[in-house]
Each structure stands twice: as C-alpha cells, then as structure tokens.
PDB file of C-alpha atoms and ligand atoms in Angstrom:
ATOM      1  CA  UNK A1374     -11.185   7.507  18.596  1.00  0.00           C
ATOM      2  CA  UNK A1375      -9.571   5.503  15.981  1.00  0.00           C
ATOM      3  CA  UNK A1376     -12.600   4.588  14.548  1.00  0.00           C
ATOM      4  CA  UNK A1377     -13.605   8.456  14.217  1.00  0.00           C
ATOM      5  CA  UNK A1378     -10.529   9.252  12.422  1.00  0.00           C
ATOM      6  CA  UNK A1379     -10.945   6.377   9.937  1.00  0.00           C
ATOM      7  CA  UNK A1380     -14.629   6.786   9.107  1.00  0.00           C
ATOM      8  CA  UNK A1381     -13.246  10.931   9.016  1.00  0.00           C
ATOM      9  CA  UNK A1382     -10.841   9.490   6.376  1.00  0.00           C
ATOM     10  CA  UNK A1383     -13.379   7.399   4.133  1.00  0.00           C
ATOM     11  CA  UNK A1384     -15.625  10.305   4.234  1.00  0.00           C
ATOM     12  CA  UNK A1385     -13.226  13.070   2.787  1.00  0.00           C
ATOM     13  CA  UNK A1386     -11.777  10.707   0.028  1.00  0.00           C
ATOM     14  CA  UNK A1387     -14.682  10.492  -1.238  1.00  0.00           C
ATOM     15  CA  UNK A1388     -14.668  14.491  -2.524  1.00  0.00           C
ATOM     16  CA  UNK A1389     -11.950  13.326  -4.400  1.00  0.00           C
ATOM     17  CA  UNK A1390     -12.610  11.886  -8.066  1.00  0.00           C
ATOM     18  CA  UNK A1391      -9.085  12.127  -9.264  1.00  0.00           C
ATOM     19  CA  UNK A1392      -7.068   8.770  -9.903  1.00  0.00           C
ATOM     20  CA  UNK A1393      -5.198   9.241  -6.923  1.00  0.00           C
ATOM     21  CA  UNK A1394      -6.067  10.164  -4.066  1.00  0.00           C
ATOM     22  CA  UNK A1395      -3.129  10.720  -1.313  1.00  0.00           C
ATOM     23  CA  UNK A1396      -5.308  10.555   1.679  1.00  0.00           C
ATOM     24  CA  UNK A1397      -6.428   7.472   1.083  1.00  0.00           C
ATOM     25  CA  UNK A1398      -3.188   6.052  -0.104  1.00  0.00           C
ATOM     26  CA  UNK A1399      -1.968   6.981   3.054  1.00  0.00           C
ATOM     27  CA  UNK A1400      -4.475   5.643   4.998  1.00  0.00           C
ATOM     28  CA  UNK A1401      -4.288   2.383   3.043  1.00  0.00           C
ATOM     29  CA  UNK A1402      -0.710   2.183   3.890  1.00  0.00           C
ATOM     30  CA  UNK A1403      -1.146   2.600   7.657  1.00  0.00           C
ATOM     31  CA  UNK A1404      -1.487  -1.798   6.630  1.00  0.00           C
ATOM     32  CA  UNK A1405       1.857  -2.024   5.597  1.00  0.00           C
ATOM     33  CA  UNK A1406       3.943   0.152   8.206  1.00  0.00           C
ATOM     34  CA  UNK A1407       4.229  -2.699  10.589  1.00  0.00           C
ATOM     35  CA  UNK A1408       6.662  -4.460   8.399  1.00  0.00           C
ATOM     36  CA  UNK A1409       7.991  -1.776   6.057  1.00  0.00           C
ATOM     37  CA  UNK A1410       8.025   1.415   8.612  1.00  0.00           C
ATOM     38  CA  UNK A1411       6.266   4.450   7.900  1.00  0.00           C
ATOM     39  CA  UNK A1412       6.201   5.213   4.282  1.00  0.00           C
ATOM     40  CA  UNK A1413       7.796   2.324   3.298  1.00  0.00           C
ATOM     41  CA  UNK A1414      11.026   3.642   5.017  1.00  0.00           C
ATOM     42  CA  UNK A1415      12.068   0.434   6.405  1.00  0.00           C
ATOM     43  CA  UNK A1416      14.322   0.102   9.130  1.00  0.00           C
ATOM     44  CA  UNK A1417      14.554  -3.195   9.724  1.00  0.00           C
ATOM     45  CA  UNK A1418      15.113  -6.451   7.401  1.00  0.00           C
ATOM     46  CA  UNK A1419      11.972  -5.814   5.837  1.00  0.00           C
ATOM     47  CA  UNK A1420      12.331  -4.130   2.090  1.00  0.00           C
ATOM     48  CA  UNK A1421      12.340  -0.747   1.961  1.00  0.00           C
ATOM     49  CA  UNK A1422       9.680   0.157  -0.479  1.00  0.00           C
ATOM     50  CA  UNK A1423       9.492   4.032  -0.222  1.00  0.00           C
ATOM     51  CA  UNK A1424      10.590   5.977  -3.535  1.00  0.00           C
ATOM     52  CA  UNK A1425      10.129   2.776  -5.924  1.00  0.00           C
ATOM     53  CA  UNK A1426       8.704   2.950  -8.887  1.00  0.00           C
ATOM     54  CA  UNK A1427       4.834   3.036  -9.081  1.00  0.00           C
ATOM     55  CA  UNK A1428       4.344   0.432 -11.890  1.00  0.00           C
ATOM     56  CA  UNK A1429       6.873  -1.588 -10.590  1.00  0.00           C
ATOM     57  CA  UNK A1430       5.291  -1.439  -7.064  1.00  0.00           C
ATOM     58  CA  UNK A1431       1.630  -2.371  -8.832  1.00  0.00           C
ATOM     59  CA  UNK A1432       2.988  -4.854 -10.764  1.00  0.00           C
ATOM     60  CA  UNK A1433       4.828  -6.405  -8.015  1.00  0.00           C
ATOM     61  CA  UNK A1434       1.637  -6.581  -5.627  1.00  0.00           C
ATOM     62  CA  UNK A1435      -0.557  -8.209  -8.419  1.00  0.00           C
ATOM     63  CA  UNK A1436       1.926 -10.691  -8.861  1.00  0.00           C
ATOM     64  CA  UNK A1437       1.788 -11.285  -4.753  1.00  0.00           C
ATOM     65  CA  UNK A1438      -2.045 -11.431  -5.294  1.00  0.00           C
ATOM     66  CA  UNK A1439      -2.472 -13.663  -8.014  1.00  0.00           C
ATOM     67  CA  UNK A1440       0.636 -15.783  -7.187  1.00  0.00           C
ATOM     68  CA  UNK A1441       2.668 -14.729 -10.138  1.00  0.00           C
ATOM     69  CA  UNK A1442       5.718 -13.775  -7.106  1.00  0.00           C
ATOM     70  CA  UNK A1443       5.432 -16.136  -4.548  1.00  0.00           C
ATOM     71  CA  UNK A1444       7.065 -14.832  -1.043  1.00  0.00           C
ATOM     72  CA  UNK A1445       8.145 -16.403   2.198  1.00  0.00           C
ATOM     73  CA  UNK A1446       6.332 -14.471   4.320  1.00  0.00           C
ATOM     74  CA  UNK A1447       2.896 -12.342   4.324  1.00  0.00           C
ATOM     75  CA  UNK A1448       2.588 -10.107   0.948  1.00  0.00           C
ATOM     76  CA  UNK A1449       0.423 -12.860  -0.344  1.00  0.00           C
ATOM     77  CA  UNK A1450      -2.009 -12.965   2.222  1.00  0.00           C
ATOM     78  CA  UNK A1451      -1.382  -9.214   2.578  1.00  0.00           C
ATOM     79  CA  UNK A1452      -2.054  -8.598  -0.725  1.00  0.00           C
ATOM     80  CA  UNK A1453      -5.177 -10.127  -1.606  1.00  0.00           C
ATOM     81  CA  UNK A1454      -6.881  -8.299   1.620  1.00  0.00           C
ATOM     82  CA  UNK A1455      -6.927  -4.837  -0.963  1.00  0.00           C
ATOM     83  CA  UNK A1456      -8.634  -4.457  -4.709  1.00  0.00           C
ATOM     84  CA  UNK A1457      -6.372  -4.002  -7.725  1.00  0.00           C
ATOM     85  CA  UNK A1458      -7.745  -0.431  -7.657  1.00  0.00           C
ATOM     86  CA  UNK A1459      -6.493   0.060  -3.792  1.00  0.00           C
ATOM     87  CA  UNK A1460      -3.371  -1.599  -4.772  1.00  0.00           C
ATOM     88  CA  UNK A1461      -3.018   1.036  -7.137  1.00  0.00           C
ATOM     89  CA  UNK A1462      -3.617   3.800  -4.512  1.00  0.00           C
ATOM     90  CA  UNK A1463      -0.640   2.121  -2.466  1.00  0.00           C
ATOM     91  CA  UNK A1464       1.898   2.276  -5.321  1.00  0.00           C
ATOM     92  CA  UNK A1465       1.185   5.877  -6.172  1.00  0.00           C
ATOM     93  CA  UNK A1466       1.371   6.616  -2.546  1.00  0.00           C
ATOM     94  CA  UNK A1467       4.909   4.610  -1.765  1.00  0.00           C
ATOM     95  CA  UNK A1468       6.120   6.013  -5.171  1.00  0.00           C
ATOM     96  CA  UNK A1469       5.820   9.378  -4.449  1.00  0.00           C
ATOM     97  CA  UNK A1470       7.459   9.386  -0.859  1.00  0.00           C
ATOM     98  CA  UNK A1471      10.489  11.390  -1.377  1.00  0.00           C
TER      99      UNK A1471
HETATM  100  C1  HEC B1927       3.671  -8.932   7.884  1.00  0.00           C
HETATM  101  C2  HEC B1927       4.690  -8.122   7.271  1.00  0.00           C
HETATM  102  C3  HEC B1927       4.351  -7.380   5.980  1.00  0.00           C
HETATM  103  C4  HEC B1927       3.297  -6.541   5.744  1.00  0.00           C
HETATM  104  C5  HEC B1927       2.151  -6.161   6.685  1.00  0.00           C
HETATM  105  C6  HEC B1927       3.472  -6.033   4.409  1.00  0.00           C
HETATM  106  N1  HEC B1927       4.603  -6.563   3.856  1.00  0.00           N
HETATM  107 FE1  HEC B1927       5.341  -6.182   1.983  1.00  0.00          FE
HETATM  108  N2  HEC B1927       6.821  -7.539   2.272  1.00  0.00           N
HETATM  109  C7  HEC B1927       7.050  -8.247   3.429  1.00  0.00           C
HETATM  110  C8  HEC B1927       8.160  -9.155   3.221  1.00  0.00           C
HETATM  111  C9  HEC B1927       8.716 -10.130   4.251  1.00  0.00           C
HETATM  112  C10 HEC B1927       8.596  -8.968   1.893  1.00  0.00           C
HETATM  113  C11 HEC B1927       9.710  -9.715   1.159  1.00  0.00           C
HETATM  114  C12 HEC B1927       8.972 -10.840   0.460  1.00  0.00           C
HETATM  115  C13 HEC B1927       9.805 -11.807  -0.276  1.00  0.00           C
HETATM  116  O1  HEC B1927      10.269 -11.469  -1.390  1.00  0.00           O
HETATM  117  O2  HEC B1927       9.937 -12.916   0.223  1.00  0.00           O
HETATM  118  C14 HEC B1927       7.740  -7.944   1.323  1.00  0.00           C
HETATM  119  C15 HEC B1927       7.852  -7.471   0.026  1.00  0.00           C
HETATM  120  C16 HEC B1927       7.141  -6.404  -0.476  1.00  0.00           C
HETATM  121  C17 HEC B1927       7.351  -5.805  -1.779  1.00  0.00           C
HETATM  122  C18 HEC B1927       8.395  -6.218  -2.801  1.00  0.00           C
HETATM  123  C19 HEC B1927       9.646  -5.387  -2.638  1.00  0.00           C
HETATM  124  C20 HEC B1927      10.633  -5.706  -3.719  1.00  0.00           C
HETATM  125  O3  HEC B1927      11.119  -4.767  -4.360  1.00  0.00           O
HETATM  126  O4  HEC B1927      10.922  -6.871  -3.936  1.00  0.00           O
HETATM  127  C21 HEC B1927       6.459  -4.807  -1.913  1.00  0.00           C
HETATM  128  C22 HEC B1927       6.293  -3.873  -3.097  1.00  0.00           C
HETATM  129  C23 HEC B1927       5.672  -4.780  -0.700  1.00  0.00           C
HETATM  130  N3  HEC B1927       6.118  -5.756   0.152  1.00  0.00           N
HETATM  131  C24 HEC B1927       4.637  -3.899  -0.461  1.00  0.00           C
HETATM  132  C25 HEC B1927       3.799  -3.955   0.646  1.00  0.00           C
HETATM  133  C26 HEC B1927       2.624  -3.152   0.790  1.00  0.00           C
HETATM  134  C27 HEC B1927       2.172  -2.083  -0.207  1.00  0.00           C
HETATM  135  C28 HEC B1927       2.044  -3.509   1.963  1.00  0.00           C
HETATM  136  C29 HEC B1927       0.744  -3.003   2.550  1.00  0.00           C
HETATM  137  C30 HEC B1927      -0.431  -3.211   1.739  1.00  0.00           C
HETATM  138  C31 HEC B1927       2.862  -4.540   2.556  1.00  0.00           C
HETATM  139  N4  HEC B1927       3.913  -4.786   1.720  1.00  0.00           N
HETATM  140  C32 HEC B1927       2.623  -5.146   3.786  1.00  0.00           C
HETATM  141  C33 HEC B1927       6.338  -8.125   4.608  1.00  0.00           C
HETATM  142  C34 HEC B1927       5.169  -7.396   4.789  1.00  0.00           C
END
C-alpha cells in the first residue's frame, strides 16, 4: 500500500512543469519528519525548520552536501541522498509551511 501511494505520487508530479511542485516537496519531506516532525515543526531537540527562509534553507543543505557546514549528526549523509534540484523542492516546501 505504501508503495501504491508513492508510485501514485511520482506519477501526478509529473503533470506539473512549474518550478515547484508542492506534492512532491511534500513527499520528499516525508525523509526528514523523523527528526524534524511533520513539516519541519519540530518537537523535540531537533531544529525546527518549518517557516525558514527558502534560500537560506537551500543554501544551508548544499553546504551539508558538499561539506561547506559540517554537522554532528546525519544532514550530511542526509543530504547528499537528494539532487540540488530536490533540495530545492524541500526548501520551497519547509518555507512555505505557515
Ligand atoms: C536523522 C535525523 C535527521 C534527518 C532525517 C534530517 N535531519 Fe536535518 N538536522 C538534523 C540535526 C541533528 C541537525 C542539526 C545539525 C547540526 O547543526 O549539527 C539538522 C539540521 C538541519 C538544518 C539546519 C537548521 C539550521 O537553521 O541550522 C536544516 C535546514 C535541515 N536539517 C533540513 C533537513 C531536511 C530538509 C531534511 C530531509 C531531507 C532533514 N533535515 C533530515 C537531523 C536530521
């Protein structure tokens, strides 16, 4: 059943041809909840990510992925798992949660 209602989301994001695309964004983020809560609305010692600003949030993960930031925990690893493009998906998405 899970697998249904991811290959469901790849399918329908691909009608979209617009920069961003919130469905996959969210689905992208899905990744991320574990640590940051859903949306980014962290609960827990983990930073709470939701609402930040969407270049900062790109330009924060690139710096994870290339090693620019260096962290003590996952976003490193976590990070180079996603293209710059999908990267970009996730800050739009986490930058727009109100
Ligand atoms: C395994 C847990 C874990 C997962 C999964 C995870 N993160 Fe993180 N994230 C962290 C931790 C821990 C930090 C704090 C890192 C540090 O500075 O040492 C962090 C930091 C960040 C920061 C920097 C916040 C700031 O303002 O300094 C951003 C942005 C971020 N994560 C985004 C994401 C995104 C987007 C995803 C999903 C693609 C994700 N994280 C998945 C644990 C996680």
């Amino acid at each position: 059943m899970k697998k249904l209602a991811f290959l469901f989301l790849c399918l329908s994001s691909l009608s979209f041809a617009v920069d961003y695309d919130p469905q996959r964004g969210k689905m992208l983020s899905l990744s991320c909840a574990n640590c940051h809560g859903t949306d980014g609305k962290s609960n827990s010692t983990f930073p709470y990510i939701a609402g930040l600003d969407k270049d900062y949030l790109y330009k924060t993960l690139l710096d994870f992925k290339t090693g620019k930031r260096t962290d003590t925990y996952m976003m490193t690893k976590h990070t180079k798992g996603f293209t710059d493009e999908e990267l970009e998906q996730l800050s739009y998405y986490f930058s727009k949660v109100k």
